Amino acid sequence: MVAPLYKLHCLLKRAQMLLLCLGIAYLMAGSILLLQRSSVRVAQPNLASLPPLLSLAAPPTALRTVGLGVRARSRWAAVQAASGGGAKIGRHWPASRSLGVQHLHRRWFHSLLPENPEQRVSLHRSSRQKGTYIGCFLHNASDRALGGTMLYDLRKMTSSLCQDTCSESGYQFAGLEYGAECHCGNRISSPRAPEEDCSLVCRGERGSPCGGVGRLSIYKVEEQLPGHRKFRNVHYRGCFKLVKNTIGTFPIYSFQPNLTSQSCIETCTDKELPLAVFKKPHCFCTWMSSLFSLNQQLDNQQCVDDTAMNHSTASTPSVSIDNDHYQVYHTPVLDSRCKERMFLPQRSSSLVALSSFPGAGNTWVRHLIELVTGYYTGSFYFDGTLYNRGFKGEKDYWKSGRSICVKTHESGQKEIEMFDSAILLIRNPYRSLMAEFNRKCAGHLGHATDAQWKSKEWPEFVSSYAPWWASHTLSWLKFGRRLLVVHYEELQQALLPQLRLITAFLNVTLTEERLLCAQTNQDGHFKRSGAQRPSFDPYTPDMRQMIDSFIHTVDQALQNRNVSGLPQEYLPR
């Protein structure tokens, strides 16, 4: 009996020693790993030695949900299950019960800087970009290197993205600042800076200069042959009658025997002027003014007749100028007045909602409202991607009263009654559901793949979100105090009349220049391209039967509220 007990005792002692040795080995391995990490860590530069941020603080890192995640309600990345009754049937949406705590969370979140903004890039690495690197230039309040359009993308900015954006907008130079901001222009208007000042890393790539604090890494974009440059945001303004004394005051004039509208647009774009006034062989470039207001437009046939009449007599400038009908085009250059946006000078005591079902074009309408009013729009949520792309109202507390209106997708009675009035944006549910599914799968401007459309998530998404499309409108019609109903499709077809209604509802004085701002840059960088669609119809007959019934219900509710019903295209009747 004693022998077995002794053997057991020896075995336990060996086991204890073995566990002790394993524990010591584990601690030693962890210590070695920490030492290795600390030895290769790059020393952080002294932030106090960096020049101060002048005009725009570094925006926070965007929060992104993976796959079919929901939008973030607060600055926290946490997702909570929604509770509530009929107005929220079948949807999963984060709920916020304490707005005061939420506001504190927001203040805390935005006190943080982006991750590792001081990461540096070797100045001697070979450039992989399409354009030509020009150098590092000052870019601050007193010395603006490039004065054209701007683009923000904190997560994915690359020099190629910046160059493509500037090229499509008609600019010759692209400059990157702070690793995430893209500036465009046709002239460099500031002195050079030391190359070591432009050593920050682009957020979307490594290996090429991407600016610094108050410094631009400037590239000359790829040049294309005259007549082959492709611009975005070029619009035909119309045919106008202009007297000779008026056109003589335009700042740029060009006489070209073989002039085309394309070459005239290129000329005015290179001169950074927003309007090209064309009649072969004459090209004038000028700023926007009341001369080109909508009520001054003439029948386009008059410009065509003038062009045909003067075709044989185009050898001298004076002959054509006497015939006073001109075709006017908006170039990609955005008028400097269109870029001026600010928060309301005085806090408003009235909260106006811009309410829509997700995927109904809320971001696009916010872009138009900011252009036509000059004031930032706010948001009930926080979307870092939108903030990084220029929607500065995303950072502001939604109840501050500093925004012209506040984006929301909420449809509960309590949330609706927080607002004094609302613009209710409605879009065809078939397109809204697809747009929101695209956003959840691929972001604000991306598209879902065919595999995602064929997955089980799509029918689950439709069964959950289609009832919400109806309940959202029904709830706002029931609980909203003062409503302006705007249909997405009517805004597309009649942009300017609809914008006049919106600005009148917002009690904002509308100027002709601001209206032109919205028309010339109506798409901006915030509207998803419609080119890529699934290769098959993702809606099954059962889905269509369910959605059609919701369309009929909403249409009847709108008419009961003495509001025009849904557009005919929603459903064949």
PDB file of N, CA and C in Angstrom, residues 59-60 71-75 102 106 109-110 343 362-363 366 370 376-398 402-403 405-409 444 526:
ATOM      1  N   PRO A  59      -8.994  65.116 -39.440  1.00  0.00           N
ATOM      2  CA  PRO A  59     -10.247  64.438 -39.117  1.00  0.00           C
ATOM      3  C   PRO A  59      -9.975  63.088 -38.492  1.00  0.00           C
ATOM      4  N   PRO A  60     -10.929  62.581 -37.682  1.00  0.00           N
ATOM      5  CA  PRO A  60     -10.738  61.301 -37.020  1.00  0.00           C
ATOM      6  C   PRO A  60     -10.823  60.152 -37.990  1.00  0.00           C
ATOM      7  N   ARG A  71     -25.328  51.307 -39.594  1.00  0.00           N
ATOM      8  CA  ARG A  71     -24.688  52.599 -39.452  1.00  0.00           C
ATOM      9  C   ARG A  71     -24.429  52.864 -37.970  1.00  0.00           C
ATOM     10  N   ALA A  72     -23.362  53.605 -37.688  1.00  0.00           N
ATOM     11  CA  ALA A  72     -23.038  53.926 -36.300  1.00  0.00           C
ATOM     12  C   ALA A  72     -23.889  55.100 -35.854  1.00  0.00           C
ATOM     13  N   ARG A  73     -24.644  54.930 -34.772  1.00  0.00           N
ATOM     14  CA  ARG A  73     -25.475  56.001 -34.259  1.00  0.00           C
ATOM     15  C   ARG A  73     -24.633  57.029 -33.529  1.00  0.00           C
ATOM     16  N   SER A  74     -23.707  56.584 -32.707  1.00  0.00           N
ATOM     17  CA  SER A  74     -22.866  57.511 -31.976  1.00  0.00           C
ATOM     18  C   SER A  74     -21.443  57.371 -32.444  1.00  0.00           C
ATOM     19  N   ARG A  75     -20.525  58.058 -31.773  1.00  0.00           N
ATOM     20  CA  ARG A  75     -19.126  57.966 -32.123  1.00  0.00           C
ATOM     21  C   ARG A  75     -18.551  56.607 -31.748  1.00  0.00           C
ATOM     22  N   GLN A 102     -24.344  60.533 -25.208  1.00  0.00           N
ATOM     23  CA  GLN A 102     -23.872  60.420 -26.588  1.00  0.00           C
ATOM     24  C   GLN A 102     -23.041  61.632 -26.970  1.00  0.00           C
ATOM     25  N   ARG A 106     -19.143  61.861 -28.243  1.00  0.00           N
ATOM     26  CA  ARG A 106     -18.700  62.507 -29.469  1.00  0.00           C
ATOM     27  C   ARG A 106     -17.534  63.448 -29.191  1.00  0.00           C
ATOM     28  N   PHE A 109     -14.444  61.382 -28.640  1.00  0.00           N
ATOM     29  CA  PHE A 109     -13.945  60.734 -29.852  1.00  0.00           C
ATOM     30  C   PHE A 109     -13.174  61.713 -30.727  1.00  0.00           C
ATOM     31  N   HIS A 110     -13.715  62.919 -30.872  1.00  0.00           N
ATOM     32  CA  HIS A 110     -13.102  63.875 -31.790  1.00  0.00           C
ATOM     33  C   HIS A 110     -11.922  64.598 -31.185  1.00  0.00           C
ATOM     34  N   PHE A 343     -21.046  77.158 -40.962  1.00  0.00           N
ATOM     35  CA  PHE A 343     -22.167  76.888 -40.075  1.00  0.00           C
ATOM     36  C   PHE A 343     -23.016  78.157 -39.970  1.00  0.00           C
ATOM     37  N   ASN A 362     -30.103  60.604 -49.503  1.00  0.00           N
ATOM     38  CA  ASN A 362     -29.946  61.653 -48.498  1.00  0.00           C
ATOM     39  C   ASN A 362     -28.607  62.377 -48.649  1.00  0.00           C
ATOM     40  N   THR A 363     -27.528  61.629 -48.881  1.00  0.00           N
ATOM     41  CA  THR A 363     -26.210  62.244 -49.011  1.00  0.00           C
ATOM     42  C   THR A 363     -26.157  63.179 -50.213  1.00  0.00           C
ATOM     43  N   ARG A 366     -28.074  66.333 -49.408  1.00  0.00           N
ATOM     44  CA  ARG A 366     -27.280  67.181 -48.511  1.00  0.00           C
ATOM     45  C   ARG A 366     -26.241  67.972 -49.301  1.00  0.00           C
ATOM     46  N   GLU A 370     -26.131  72.053 -49.391  1.00  0.00           N
ATOM     47  CA  GLU A 370     -24.950  72.815 -48.994  1.00  0.00           C
ATOM     48  C   GLU A 370     -24.482  73.730 -50.124  1.00  0.00           C
ATOM     49  N   TYR A 376     -23.534  74.314 -43.862  1.00  0.00           N
ATOM     50  CA  TYR A 376     -23.341  72.892 -43.625  1.00  0.00           C
ATOM     51  C   TYR A 376     -24.636  72.236 -43.165  1.00  0.00           C
ATOM     52  N   THR A 377     -24.799  70.988 -43.548  1.00  0.00           N
ATOM     53  CA  THR A 377     -25.876  70.157 -43.019  1.00  0.00           C
ATOM     54  C   THR A 377     -25.318  69.270 -41.917  1.00  0.00           C
ATOM     55  N   GLY A 378     -26.152  68.947 -40.938  1.00  0.00           N
ATOM     56  CA  GLY A 378     -25.732  68.105 -39.822  1.00  0.00           C
ATOM     57  C   GLY A 378     -26.242  66.686 -39.981  1.00  0.00           C
ATOM     58  N   SER A 379     -25.997  65.884 -38.960  1.00  0.00           N
ATOM     59  CA  SER A 379     -26.408  64.485 -39.000  1.00  0.00           C
ATOM     60  C   SER A 379     -26.736  64.002 -37.598  1.00  0.00           C
ATOM     61  N   PHE A 380     -27.803  63.210 -37.499  1.00  0.00           N
ATOM     62  CA  PHE A 380     -28.183  62.579 -36.244  1.00  0.00           C
ATOM     63  C   PHE A 380     -27.185  61.498 -35.853  1.00  0.00           C
ATOM     64  N   TYR A 381     -26.392  61.061 -36.832  1.00  0.00           N
ATOM     65  CA  TYR A 381     -25.408  60.005 -36.621  1.00  0.00           C
ATOM     66  C   TYR A 381     -24.010  60.593 -36.782  1.00  0.00           C
ATOM     67  N   PHE A 382     -23.025  59.726 -36.823  1.00  0.00           N
ATOM     68  CA  PHE A 382     -21.691  60.142 -37.245  1.00  0.00           C
ATOM     69  C   PHE A 382     -21.190  59.154 -38.274  1.00  0.00           C
ATOM     70  N   ASP A 383     -20.853  59.653 -39.450  1.00  0.00           N
ATOM     71  CA  ASP A 383     -20.287  58.827 -40.508  1.00  0.00           C
ATOM     72  C   ASP A 383     -18.923  59.417 -40.853  1.00  0.00           C
ATOM     73  N   GLY A 384     -17.873  58.744 -40.412  1.00  0.00           N
ATOM     74  CA  GLY A 384     -16.535  59.244 -40.635  1.00  0.00           C
ATOM     75  C   GLY A 384     -16.191  59.381 -42.097  1.00  0.00           C
ATOM     76  N   THR A 385     -16.720  58.473 -42.941  1.00  0.00           N
ATOM     77  CA  THR A 385     -16.438  58.550 -44.371  1.00  0.00           C
ATOM     78  C   THR A 385     -16.977  59.846 -44.958  1.00  0.00           C
ATOM     79  N   LEU A 386     -18.194  60.216 -44.587  1.00  0.00           N
ATOM     80  CA  LEU A 386     -18.773  61.452 -45.102  1.00  0.00           C
ATOM     81  C   LEU A 386     -18.039  62.672 -44.558  1.00  0.00           C
ATOM     82  N   TYR A 387     -17.642  62.618 -43.293  1.00  0.00           N
ATOM     83  CA  TYR A 387     -16.882  63.732 -42.726  1.00  0.00           C
ATOM     84  C   TYR A 387     -15.577  63.928 -43.496  1.00  0.00           C
ATOM     85  N   ASN A 388     -14.909  62.830 -43.780  1.00  0.00           N
ATOM     86  CA  ASN A 388     -13.637  62.915 -44.485  1.00  0.00           C
ATOM     87  C   ASN A 388     -13.804  63.384 -45.920  1.00  0.00           C
ATOM     88  N   ARG A 389     -14.997  63.285 -46.476  1.00  0.00           N
ATOM     89  CA  ARG A 389     -15.248  63.723 -47.849  1.00  0.00           C
ATOM     90  C   ARG A 389     -15.879  65.109 -47.904  1.00  0.00           C
ATOM     91  N   GLY A 390     -15.865  65.828 -46.796  1.00  0.00           N
ATOM     92  CA  GLY A 390     -16.249  67.233 -46.848  1.00  0.00           C
ATOM     93  C   GLY A 390     -17.508  67.616 -46.107  1.00  0.00           C
ATOM     94  N   PHE A 391     -18.264  66.662 -45.570  1.00  0.00           N
ATOM     95  CA  PHE A 391     -19.481  66.996 -44.819  1.00  0.00           C
ATOM     96  C   PHE A 391     -19.075  67.313 -43.380  1.00  0.00           C
ATOM     97  N   LYS A 392     -18.669  68.557 -43.142  1.00  0.00           N
ATOM     98  CA  LYS A 392     -18.132  68.937 -41.847  1.00  0.00           C
ATOM     99  C   LYS A 392     -19.201  68.968 -40.754  1.00  0.00           C
ATOM    100  N   GLY A 393     -20.470  69.003 -41.144  1.00  0.00           N
ATOM    101  CA  GLY A 393     -21.530  68.954 -40.153  1.00  0.00           C
ATOM    102  C   GLY A 393     -21.636  67.614 -39.446  1.00  0.00           C
ATOM    103  N   GLU A 394     -21.004  66.571 -40.005  1.00  0.00           N
ATOM    104  CA  GLU A 394     -21.015  65.264 -39.352  1.00  0.00           C
ATOM    105  C   GLU A 394     -20.372  65.330 -37.970  1.00  0.00           C
ATOM    106  N   LYS A 395     -19.418  66.219 -37.817  1.00  0.00           N
ATOM    107  CA  LYS A 395     -18.669  66.310 -36.568  1.00  0.00           C
ATOM    108  C   LYS A 395     -19.437  67.078 -35.496  1.00  0.00           C
ATOM    109  N   ASP A 396     -20.403  67.878 -35.922  1.00  0.00           N
ATOM    110  CA  ASP A 396     -21.107  68.759 -34.993  1.00  0.00           C
ATOM    111  C   ASP A 396     -22.253  68.026 -34.307  1.00  0.00           C
ATOM    112  N   TYR A 397     -22.516  68.363 -33.061  1.00  0.00           N
ATOM    113  CA  TYR A 397     -23.644  67.787 -32.333  1.00  0.00           C
ATOM    114  C   TYR A 397     -24.943  68.159 -33.048  1.00  0.00           C
ATOM    115  N   TRP A 398     -25.778  67.159 -33.312  1.00  0.00           N
ATOM    116  CA  TRP A 398     -26.928  67.377 -34.184  1.00  0.00           C
ATOM    117  C   TRP A 398     -27.929  68.379 -33.624  1.00  0.00           C
ATOM    118  N   ARG A 402     -26.527  74.699 -35.352  1.00  0.00           N
ATOM    119  CA  ARG A 402     -25.586  75.381 -36.252  1.00  0.00           C
ATOM    120  C   ARG A 402     -25.708  74.903 -37.694  1.00  0.00           C
ATOM    121  N   SER A 403     -26.509  73.861 -37.951  1.00  0.00           N
ATOM    122  CA  SER A 403     -26.653  73.308 -39.297  1.00  0.00           C
ATOM    123  C   SER A 403     -27.985  73.719 -39.900  1.00  0.00           C
ATOM    124  N   CYS A 405     -29.925  71.901 -41.773  1.00  0.00           N
ATOM    125  CA  CYS A 405     -30.854  70.801 -41.545  1.00  0.00           C
ATOM    126  C   CYS A 405     -30.044  69.596 -41.074  1.00  0.00           C
ATOM    127  N   VAL A 406     -30.722  68.583 -40.574  1.00  0.00           N
ATOM    128  CA  VAL A 406     -30.064  67.447 -39.940  1.00  0.00           C
ATOM    129  C   VAL A 406     -30.540  66.151 -40.580  1.00  0.00           C
ATOM    130  N   LYS A 407     -29.598  65.384 -41.070  1.00  0.00           N
ATOM    131  CA  LYS A 407     -29.913  64.076 -41.659  1.00  0.00           C
ATOM    132  C   LYS A 407     -30.397  63.111 -40.579  1.00  0.00           C
ATOM    133  N   THR A 408     -31.436  62.355 -40.908  1.00  0.00           N
ATOM    134  CA  THR A 408     -31.895  61.299 -40.009  1.00  0.00           C
ATOM    135  C   THR A 408     -32.632  60.237 -40.814  1.00  0.00           C
ATOM    136  N   HIS A 409     -32.543  59.003 -40.317  1.00  0.00           N
ATOM    137  CA  HIS A 409     -33.315  57.896 -40.872  1.00  0.00           C
ATOM    138  C   HIS A 409     -34.311  57.365 -39.842  1.00  0.00           C
ATOM    139  N   HIS A 444     -20.294  53.888 -49.583  1.00  0.00           N
ATOM    140  CA  HIS A 444     -21.190  54.898 -50.144  1.00  0.00           C
ATOM    141  C   HIS A 444     -21.168  54.952 -51.665  1.00  0.00           C
ATOM    142  N   PHE A 526     -20.391  62.511 -54.436  1.00  0.00           N
ATOM    143  CA  PHE A 526     -21.195  61.849 -53.428  1.00  0.00           C
ATOM    144  C   PHE A 526     -22.353  61.058 -54.012  1.00  0.00           C
TER     145      PHE A 526
END
